[in-house]
PDB file of C-alpha atoms and ligand atoms in Angstrom:
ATOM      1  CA  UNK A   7      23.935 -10.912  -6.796  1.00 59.00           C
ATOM      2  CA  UNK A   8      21.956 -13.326  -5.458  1.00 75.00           C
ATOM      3  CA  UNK A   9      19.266 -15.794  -7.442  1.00 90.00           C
ATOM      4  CA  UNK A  10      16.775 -14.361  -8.822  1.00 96.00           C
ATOM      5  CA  UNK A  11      13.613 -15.103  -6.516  1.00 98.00           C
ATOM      6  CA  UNK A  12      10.977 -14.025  -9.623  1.00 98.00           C
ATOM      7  CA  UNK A  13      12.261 -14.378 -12.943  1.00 98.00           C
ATOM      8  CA  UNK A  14      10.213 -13.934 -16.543  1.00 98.00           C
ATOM      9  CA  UNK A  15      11.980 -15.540 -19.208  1.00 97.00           C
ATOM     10  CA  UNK A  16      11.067 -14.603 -22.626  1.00 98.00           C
ATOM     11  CA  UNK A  17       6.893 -14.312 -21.950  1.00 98.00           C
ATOM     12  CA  UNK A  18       4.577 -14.130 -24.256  1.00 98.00           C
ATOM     13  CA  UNK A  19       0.757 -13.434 -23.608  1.00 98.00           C
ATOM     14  CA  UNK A  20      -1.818 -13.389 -25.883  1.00 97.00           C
ATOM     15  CA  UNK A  21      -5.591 -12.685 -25.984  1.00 96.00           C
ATOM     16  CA  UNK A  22      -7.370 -14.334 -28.943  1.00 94.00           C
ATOM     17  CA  UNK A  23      -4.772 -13.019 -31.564  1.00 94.00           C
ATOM     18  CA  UNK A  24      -3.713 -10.162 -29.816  1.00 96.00           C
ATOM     19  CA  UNK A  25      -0.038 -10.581 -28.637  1.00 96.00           C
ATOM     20  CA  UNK A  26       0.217  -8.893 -25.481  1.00 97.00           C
ATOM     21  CA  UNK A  27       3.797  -9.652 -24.134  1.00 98.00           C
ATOM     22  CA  UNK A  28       5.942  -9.971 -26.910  1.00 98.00           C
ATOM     23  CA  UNK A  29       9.130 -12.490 -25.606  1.00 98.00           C
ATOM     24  CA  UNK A  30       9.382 -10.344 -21.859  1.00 98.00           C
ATOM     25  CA  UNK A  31      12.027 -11.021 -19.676  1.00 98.00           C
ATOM     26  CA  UNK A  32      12.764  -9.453 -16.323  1.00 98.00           C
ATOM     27  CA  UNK A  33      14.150 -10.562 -12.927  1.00 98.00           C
ATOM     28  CA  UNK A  34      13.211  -9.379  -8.885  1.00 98.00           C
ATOM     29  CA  UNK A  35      16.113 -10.318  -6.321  1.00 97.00           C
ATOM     30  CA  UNK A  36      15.005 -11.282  -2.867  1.00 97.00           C
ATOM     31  CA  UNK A  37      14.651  -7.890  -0.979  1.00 97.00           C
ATOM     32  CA  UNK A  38      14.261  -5.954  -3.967  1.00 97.00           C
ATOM     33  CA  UNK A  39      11.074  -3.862  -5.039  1.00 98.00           C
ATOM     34  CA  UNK A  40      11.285  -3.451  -8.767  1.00 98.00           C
ATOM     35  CA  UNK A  41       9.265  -1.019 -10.744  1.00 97.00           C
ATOM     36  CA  UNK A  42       6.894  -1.462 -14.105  1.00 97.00           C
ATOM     37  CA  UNK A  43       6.407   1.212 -15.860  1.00 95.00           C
ATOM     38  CA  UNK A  44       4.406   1.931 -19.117  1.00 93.00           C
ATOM     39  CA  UNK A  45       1.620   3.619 -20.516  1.00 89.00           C
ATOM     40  CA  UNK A  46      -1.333   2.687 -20.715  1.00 89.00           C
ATOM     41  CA  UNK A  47      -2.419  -0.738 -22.312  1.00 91.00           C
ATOM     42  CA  UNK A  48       1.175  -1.484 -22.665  1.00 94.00           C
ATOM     43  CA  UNK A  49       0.905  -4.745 -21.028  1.00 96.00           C
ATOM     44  CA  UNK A  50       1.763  -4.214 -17.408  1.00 95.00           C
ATOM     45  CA  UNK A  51      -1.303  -5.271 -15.554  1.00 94.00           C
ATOM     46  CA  UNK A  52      -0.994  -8.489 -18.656  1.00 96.00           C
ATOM     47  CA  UNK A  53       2.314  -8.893 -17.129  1.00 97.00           C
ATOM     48  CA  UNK A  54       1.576  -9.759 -13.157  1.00 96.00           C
ATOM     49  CA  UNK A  55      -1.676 -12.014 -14.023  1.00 95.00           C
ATOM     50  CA  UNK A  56       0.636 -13.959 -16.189  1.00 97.00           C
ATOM     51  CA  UNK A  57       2.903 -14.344 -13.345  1.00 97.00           C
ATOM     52  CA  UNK A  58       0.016 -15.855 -11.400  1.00 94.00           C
ATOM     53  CA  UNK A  59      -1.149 -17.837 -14.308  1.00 94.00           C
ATOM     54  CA  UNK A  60      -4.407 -15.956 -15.462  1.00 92.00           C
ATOM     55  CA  UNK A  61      -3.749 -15.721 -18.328  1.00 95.00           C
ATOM     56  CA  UNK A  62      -1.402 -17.924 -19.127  1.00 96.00           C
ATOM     57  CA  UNK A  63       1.784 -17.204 -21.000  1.00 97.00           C
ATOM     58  CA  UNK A  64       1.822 -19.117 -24.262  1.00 96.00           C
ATOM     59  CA  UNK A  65       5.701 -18.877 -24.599  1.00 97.00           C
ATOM     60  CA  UNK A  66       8.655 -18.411 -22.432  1.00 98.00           C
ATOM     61  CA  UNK A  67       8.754 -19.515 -18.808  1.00 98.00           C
ATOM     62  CA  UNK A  68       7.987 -18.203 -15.111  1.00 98.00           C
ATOM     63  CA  UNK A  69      10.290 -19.249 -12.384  1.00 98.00           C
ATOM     64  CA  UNK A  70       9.513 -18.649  -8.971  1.00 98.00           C
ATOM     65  CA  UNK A  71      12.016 -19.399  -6.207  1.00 96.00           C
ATOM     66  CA  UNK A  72      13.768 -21.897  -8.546  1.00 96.00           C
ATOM     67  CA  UNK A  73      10.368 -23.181  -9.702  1.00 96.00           C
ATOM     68  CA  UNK A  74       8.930 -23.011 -12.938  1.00 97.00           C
ATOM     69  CA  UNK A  75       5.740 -22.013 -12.092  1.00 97.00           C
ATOM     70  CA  UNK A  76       4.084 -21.497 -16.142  1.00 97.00           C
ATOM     71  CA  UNK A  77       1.824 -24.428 -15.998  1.00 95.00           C
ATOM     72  CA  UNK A  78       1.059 -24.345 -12.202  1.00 96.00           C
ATOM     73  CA  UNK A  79      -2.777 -23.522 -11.518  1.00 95.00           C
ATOM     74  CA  UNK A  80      -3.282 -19.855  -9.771  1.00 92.00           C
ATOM     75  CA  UNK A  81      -4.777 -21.261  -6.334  1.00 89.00           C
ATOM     76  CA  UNK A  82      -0.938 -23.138  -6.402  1.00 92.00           C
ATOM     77  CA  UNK A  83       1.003 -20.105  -7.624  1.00 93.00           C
ATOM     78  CA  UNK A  84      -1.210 -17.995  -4.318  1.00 90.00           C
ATOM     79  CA  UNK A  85      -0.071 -20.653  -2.199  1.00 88.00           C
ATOM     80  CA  UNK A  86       3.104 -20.994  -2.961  1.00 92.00           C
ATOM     81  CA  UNK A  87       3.913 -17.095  -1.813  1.00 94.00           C
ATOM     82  CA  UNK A  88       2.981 -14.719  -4.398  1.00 95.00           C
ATOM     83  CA  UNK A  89      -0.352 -12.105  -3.742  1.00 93.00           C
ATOM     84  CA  UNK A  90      -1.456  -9.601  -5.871  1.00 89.00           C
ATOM     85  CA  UNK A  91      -3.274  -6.562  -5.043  1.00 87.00           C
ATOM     86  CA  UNK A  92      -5.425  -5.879  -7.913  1.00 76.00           C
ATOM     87  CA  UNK A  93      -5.704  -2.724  -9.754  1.00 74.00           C
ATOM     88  CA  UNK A  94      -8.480  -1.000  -9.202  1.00 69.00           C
ATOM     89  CA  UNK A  95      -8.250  -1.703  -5.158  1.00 69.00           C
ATOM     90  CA  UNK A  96     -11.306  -4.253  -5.470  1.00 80.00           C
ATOM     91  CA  UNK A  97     -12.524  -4.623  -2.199  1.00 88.00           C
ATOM     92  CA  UNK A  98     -15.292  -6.604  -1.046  1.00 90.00           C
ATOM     93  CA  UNK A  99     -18.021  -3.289  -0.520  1.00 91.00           C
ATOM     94  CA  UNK A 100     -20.370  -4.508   1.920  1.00 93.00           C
ATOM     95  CA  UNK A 101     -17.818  -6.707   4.019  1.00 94.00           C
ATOM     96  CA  UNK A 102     -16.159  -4.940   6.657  1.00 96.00           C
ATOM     97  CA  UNK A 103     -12.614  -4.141   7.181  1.00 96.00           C
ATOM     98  CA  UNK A 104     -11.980  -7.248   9.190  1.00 95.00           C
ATOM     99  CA  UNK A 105     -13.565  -9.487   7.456  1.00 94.00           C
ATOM    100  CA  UNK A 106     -11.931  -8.353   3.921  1.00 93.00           C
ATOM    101  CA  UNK A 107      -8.587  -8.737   6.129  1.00 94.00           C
ATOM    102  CA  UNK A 108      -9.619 -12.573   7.094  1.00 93.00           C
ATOM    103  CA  UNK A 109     -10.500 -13.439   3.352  1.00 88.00           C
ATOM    104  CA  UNK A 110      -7.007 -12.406   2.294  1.00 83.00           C
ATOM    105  CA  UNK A 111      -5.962 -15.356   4.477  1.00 83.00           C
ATOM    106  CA  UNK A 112      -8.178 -17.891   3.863  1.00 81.00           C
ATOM    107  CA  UNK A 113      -7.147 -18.216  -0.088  1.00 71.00           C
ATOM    108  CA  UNK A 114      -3.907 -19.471   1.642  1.00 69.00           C
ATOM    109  CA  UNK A 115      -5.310 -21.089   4.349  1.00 73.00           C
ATOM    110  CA  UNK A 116      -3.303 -19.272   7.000  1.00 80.00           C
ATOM    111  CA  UNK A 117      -3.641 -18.150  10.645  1.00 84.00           C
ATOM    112  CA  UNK A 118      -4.601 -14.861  10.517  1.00 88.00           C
ATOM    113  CA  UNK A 119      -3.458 -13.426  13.685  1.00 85.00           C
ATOM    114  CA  UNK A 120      -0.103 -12.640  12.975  1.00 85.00           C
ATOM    115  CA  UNK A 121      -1.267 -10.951   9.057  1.00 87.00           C
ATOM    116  CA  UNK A 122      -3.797  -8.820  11.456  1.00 92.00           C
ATOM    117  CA  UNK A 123      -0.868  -7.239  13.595  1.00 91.00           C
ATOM    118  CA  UNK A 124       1.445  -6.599  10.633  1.00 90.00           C
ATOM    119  CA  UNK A 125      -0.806  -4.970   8.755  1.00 93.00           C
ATOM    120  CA  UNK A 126      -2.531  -2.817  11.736  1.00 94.00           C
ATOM    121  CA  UNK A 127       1.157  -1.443  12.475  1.00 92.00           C
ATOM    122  CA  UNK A 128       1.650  -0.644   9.094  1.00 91.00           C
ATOM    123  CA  UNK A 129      -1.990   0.745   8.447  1.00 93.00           C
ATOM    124  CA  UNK A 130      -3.032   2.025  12.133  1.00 93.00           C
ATOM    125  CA  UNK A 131      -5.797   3.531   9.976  1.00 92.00           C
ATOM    126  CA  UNK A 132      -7.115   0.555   9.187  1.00 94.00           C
ATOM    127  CA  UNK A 133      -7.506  -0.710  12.952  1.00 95.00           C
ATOM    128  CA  UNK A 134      -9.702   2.532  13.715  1.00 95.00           C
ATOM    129  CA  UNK A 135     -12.028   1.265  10.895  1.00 95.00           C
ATOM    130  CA  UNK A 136     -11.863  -2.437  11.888  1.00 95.00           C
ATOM    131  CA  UNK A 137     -15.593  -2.616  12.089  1.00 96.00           C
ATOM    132  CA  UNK A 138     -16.767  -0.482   9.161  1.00 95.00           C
ATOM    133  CA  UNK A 139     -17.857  -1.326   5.601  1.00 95.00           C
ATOM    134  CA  UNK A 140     -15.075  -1.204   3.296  1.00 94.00           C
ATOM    135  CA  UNK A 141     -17.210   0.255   0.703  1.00 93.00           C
ATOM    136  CA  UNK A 142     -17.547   3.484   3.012  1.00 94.00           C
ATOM    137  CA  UNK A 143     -13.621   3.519   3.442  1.00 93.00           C
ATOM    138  CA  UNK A 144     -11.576   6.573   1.457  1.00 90.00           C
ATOM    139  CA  UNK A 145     -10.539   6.069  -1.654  1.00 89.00           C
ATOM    140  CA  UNK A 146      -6.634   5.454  -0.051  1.00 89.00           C
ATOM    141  CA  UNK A 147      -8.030   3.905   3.041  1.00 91.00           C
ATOM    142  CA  UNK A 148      -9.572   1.458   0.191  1.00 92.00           C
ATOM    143  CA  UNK A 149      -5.897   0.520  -1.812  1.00 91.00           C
ATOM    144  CA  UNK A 150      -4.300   0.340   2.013  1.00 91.00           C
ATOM    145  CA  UNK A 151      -6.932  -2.592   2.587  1.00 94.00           C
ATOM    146  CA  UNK A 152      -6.475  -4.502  -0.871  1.00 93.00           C
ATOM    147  CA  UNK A 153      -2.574  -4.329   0.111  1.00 93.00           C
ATOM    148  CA  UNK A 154      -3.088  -5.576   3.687  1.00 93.00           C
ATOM    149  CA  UNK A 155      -5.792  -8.044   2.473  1.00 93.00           C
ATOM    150  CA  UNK A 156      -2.431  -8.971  -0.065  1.00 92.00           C
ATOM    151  CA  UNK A 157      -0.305  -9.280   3.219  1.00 93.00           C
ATOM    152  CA  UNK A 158      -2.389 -10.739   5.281  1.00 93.00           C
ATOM    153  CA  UNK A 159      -1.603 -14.506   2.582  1.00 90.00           C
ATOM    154  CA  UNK A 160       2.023 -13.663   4.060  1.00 91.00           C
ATOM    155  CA  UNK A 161       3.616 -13.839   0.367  1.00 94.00           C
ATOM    156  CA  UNK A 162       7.226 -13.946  -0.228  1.00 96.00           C
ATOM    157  CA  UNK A 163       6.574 -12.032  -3.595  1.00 97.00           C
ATOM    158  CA  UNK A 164       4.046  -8.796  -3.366  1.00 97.00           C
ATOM    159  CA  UNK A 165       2.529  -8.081  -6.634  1.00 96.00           C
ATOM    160  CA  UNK A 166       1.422  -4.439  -6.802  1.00 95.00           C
ATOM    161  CA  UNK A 167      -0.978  -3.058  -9.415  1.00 93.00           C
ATOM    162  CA  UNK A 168      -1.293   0.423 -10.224  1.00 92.00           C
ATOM    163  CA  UNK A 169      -1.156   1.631  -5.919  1.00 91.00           C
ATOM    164  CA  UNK A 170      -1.876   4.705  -7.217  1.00 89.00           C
ATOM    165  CA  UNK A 171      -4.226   5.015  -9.343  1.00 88.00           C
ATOM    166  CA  UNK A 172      -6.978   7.769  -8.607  1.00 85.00           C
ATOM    167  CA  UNK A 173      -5.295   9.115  -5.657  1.00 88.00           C
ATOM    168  CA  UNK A 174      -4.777  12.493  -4.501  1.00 87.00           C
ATOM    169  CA  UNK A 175      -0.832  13.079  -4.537  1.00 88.00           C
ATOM    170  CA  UNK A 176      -0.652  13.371  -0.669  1.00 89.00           C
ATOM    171  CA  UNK A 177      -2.113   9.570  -0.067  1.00 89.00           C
ATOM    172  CA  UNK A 178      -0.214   8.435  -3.066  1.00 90.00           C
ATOM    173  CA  UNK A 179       2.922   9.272  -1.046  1.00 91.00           C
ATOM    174  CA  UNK A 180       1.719   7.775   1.989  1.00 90.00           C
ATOM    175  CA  UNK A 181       1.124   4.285   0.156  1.00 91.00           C
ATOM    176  CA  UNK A 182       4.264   4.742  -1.481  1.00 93.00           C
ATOM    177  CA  UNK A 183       5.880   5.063   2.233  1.00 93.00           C
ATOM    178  CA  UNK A 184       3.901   2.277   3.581  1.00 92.00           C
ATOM    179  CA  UNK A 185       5.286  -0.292   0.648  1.00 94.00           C
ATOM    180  CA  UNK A 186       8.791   1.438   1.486  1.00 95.00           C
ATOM    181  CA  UNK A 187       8.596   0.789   5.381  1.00 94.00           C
ATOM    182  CA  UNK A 188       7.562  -2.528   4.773  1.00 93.00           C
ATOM    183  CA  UNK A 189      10.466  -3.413   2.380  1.00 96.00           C
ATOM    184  CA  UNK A 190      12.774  -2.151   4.882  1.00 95.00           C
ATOM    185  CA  UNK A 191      11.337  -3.131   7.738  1.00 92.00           C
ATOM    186  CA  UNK A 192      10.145  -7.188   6.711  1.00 92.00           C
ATOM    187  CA  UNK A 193      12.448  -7.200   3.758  1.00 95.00           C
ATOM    188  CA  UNK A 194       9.697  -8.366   1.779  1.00 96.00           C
ATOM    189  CA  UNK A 195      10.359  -8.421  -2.779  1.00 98.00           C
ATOM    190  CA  UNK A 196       8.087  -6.094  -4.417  1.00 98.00           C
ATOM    191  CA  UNK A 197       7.216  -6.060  -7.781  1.00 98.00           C
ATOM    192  CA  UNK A 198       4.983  -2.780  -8.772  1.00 95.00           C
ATOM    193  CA  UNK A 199       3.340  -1.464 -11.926  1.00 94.00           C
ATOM    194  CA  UNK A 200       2.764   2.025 -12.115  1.00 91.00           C
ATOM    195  CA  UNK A 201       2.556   5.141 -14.472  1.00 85.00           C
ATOM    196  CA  UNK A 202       3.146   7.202 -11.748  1.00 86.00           C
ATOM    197  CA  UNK A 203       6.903   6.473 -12.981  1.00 90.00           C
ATOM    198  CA  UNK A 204       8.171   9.508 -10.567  1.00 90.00           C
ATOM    199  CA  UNK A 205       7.186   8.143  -7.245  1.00 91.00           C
ATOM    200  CA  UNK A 206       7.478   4.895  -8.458  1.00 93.00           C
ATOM    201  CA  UNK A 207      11.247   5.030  -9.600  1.00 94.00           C
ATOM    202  CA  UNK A 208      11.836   7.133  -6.482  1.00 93.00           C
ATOM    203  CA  UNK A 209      10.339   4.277  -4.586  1.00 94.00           C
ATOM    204  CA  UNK A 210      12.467   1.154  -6.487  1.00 96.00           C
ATOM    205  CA  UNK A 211      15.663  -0.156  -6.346  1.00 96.00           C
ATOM    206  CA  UNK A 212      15.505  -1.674 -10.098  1.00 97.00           C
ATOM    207  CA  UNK A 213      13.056  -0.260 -12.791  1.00 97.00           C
ATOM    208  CA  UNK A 214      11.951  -1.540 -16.638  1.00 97.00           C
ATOM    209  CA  UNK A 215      10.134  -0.139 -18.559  1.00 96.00           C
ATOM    210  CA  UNK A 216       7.153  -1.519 -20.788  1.00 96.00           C
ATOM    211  CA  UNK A 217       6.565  -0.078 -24.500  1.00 94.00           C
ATOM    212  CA  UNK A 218       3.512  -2.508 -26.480  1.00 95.00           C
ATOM    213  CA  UNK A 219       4.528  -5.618 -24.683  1.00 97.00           C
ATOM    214  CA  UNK A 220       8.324  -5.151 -24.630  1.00 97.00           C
ATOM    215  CA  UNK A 221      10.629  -4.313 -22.196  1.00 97.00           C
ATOM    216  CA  UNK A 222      12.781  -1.444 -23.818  1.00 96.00           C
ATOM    217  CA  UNK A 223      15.401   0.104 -20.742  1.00 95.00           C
ATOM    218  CA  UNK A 224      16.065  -1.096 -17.511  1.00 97.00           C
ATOM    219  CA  UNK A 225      18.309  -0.096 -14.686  1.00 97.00           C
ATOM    220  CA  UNK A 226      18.303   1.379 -11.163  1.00 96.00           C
ATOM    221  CA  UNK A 227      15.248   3.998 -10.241  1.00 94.00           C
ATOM    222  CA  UNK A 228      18.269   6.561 -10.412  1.00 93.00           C
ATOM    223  CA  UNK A 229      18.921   5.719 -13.649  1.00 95.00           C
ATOM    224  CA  UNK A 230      15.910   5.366 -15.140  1.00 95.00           C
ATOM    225  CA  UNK A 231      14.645   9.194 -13.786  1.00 93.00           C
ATOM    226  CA  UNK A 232      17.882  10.525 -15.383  1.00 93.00           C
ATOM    227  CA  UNK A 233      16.885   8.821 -18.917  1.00 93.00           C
ATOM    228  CA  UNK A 234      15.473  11.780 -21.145  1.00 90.00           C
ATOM    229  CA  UNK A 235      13.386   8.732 -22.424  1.00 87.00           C
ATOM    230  CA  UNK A 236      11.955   8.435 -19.406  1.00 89.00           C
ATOM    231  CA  UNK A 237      11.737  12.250 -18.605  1.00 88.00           C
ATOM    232  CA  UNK A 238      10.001  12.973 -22.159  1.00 85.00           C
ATOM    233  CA  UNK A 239       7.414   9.928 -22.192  1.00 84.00           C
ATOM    234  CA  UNK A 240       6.276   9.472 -18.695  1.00 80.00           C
ATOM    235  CA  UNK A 241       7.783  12.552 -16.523  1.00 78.00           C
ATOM    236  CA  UNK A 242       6.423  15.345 -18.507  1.00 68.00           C
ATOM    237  CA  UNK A 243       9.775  16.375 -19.866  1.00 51.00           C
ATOM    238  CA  UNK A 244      10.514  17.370 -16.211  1.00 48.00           C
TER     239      UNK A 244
HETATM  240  P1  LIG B 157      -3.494   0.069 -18.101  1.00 77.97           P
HETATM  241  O1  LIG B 157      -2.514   0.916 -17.382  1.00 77.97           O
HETATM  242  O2  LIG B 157      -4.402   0.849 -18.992  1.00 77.97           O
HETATM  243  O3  LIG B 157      -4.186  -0.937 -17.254  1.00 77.97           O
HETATM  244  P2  LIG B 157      -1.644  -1.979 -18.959  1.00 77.97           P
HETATM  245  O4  LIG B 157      -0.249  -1.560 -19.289  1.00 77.97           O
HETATM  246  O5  LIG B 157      -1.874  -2.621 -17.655  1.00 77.97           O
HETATM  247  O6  LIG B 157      -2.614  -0.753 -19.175  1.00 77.97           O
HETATM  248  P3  LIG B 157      -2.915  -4.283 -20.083  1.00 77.97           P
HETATM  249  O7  LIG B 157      -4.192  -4.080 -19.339  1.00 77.97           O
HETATM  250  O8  LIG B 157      -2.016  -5.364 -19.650  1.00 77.97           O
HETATM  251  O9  LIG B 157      -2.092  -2.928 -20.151  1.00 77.97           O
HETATM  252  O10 LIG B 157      -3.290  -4.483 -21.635  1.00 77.97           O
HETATM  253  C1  LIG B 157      -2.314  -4.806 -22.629  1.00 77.97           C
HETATM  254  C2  LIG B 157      -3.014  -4.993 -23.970  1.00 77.97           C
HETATM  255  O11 LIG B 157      -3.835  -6.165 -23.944  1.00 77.97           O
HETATM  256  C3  LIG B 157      -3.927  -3.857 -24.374  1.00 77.97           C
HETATM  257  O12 LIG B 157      -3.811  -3.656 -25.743  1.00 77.97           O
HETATM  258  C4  LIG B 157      -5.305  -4.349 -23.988  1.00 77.97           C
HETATM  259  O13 LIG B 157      -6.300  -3.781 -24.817  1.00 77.97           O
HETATM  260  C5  LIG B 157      -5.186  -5.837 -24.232  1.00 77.97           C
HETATM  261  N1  LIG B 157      -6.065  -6.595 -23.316  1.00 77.97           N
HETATM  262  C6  LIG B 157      -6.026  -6.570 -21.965  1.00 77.97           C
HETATM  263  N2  LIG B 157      -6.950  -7.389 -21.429  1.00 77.97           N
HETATM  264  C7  LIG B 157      -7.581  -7.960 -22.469  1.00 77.97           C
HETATM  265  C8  LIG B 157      -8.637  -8.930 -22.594  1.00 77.97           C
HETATM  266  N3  LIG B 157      -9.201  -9.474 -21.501  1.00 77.97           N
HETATM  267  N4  LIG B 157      -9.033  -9.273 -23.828  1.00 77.97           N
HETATM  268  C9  LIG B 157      -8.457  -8.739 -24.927  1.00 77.97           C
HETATM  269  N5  LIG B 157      -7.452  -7.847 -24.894  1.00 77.97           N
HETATM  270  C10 LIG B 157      -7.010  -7.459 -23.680  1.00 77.97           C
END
């Protein structure tokens, strides 16, 4: 296998006293999108803000492309090819679609042309609604803008929280596609959070998942589905 272009060695996060990651380790291969999954306030959304820094993890190291990227400030960590899409889909309300697009640039300090025609073949929607207020956007139209507002930084590493959160089953799919198409299509490394575990193991090459701040399985999507772990904790027993 090739190196490892994210790896989390041994993490921990803490707020106040509170230990939030407890010694986490996990690795994403160039190419690959790799699954979180966990219940709730297990740590995952903890997880990807330590990997851009905010907080910071008070043990263990992240390493980035070969770089240990711990100590490195978040505008550094942005710049040096990771974006997050929040969860939550926090888009600016009263901006419009276009202009949300050309602030996901400017954190890196990019040209945005070639962001805008990537994303508006991958979200046509999105072109339609150029000019309108992103507040007055769908719920999904909404979490396809915070992930082309992600894209349009042109990251190396795509950090994706919670996609589906709130979402009627039919546009959950169709963001799951999306973040499929554009694996297979740019070959871009996706690293996801979700307890939508079906879709989301479906969706992954590689899944681990998250119990109070510790990784406790891993292995393919495949895998992971067939775990009666899995199936009795976050698949309904199905
Ligand atoms: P969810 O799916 O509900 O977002 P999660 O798996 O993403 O859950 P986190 O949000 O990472 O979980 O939270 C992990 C733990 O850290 C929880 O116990 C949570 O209460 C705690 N926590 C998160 N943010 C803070 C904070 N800013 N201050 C104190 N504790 C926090």
């Amino acid at each position: 296998m090739s190196a490892p272009l994210l790896e989390i060695r041994d993490v921990s996060t803490f707020y106040g006293a509170v230990e939030a990651l407890k010694g986490v380790s996990l690795t994403v291969a160039p190419g690959e999108i790799v699954t979180l999954i966990g219940a709730n306030g297990a740590g995952k959304s903890t997880l990807l803000m330590t990997i851009c820094g905010d907080p910071r993890a008070r043990a263990g190291r992240v390493i980035f492309d070969g770089q240990d990227i711990t100590e490195q400030p978040t505008h550094r960590i942005v710049r040096g090819g990771i974006a997050q899409s929040p969860e939550g889909r926090r888009v600016f309300p009263r901006m419009s679609v276009h202009e949300n697009l050309l602030m996901g640039a400017q954190s890196s300090g990019i040209n945005p042309a070639p962001g805008l025609e990537q994303v508006f073949t991958l979200f046509p929607r999105l072109k339609e609604r150029e000019a309108q207020r992103a507040g007055t956007l769908s719920g999904g139209e909404q979490q396809m803008l915070a992930i082309a507002r992600a894209l349009m930084a042109q990251p190396r590493l795509l950090l994706l929280d919670e996609p589906s959160l709130g979402l009627a089953p039919l546009v959950s799919r169709q963001i799951f596609q999306a973040i499929r198409r554009l694996n297979a299509e740019t070959g871009l490394t996706v690293l996801l959070v979700e307890q939508n575990a079906n879709q989301a193991l479906r969706l992954a090459h590689r899944g681990y998942v998250l119990v109070t701040g510790r990784i406790t399985l891993s292995g393919t999507g495949r895998e992971l589905l067939a775990r009666p772990e899995v199936r009795d904790a976050y698949l309904g027993g199905h």
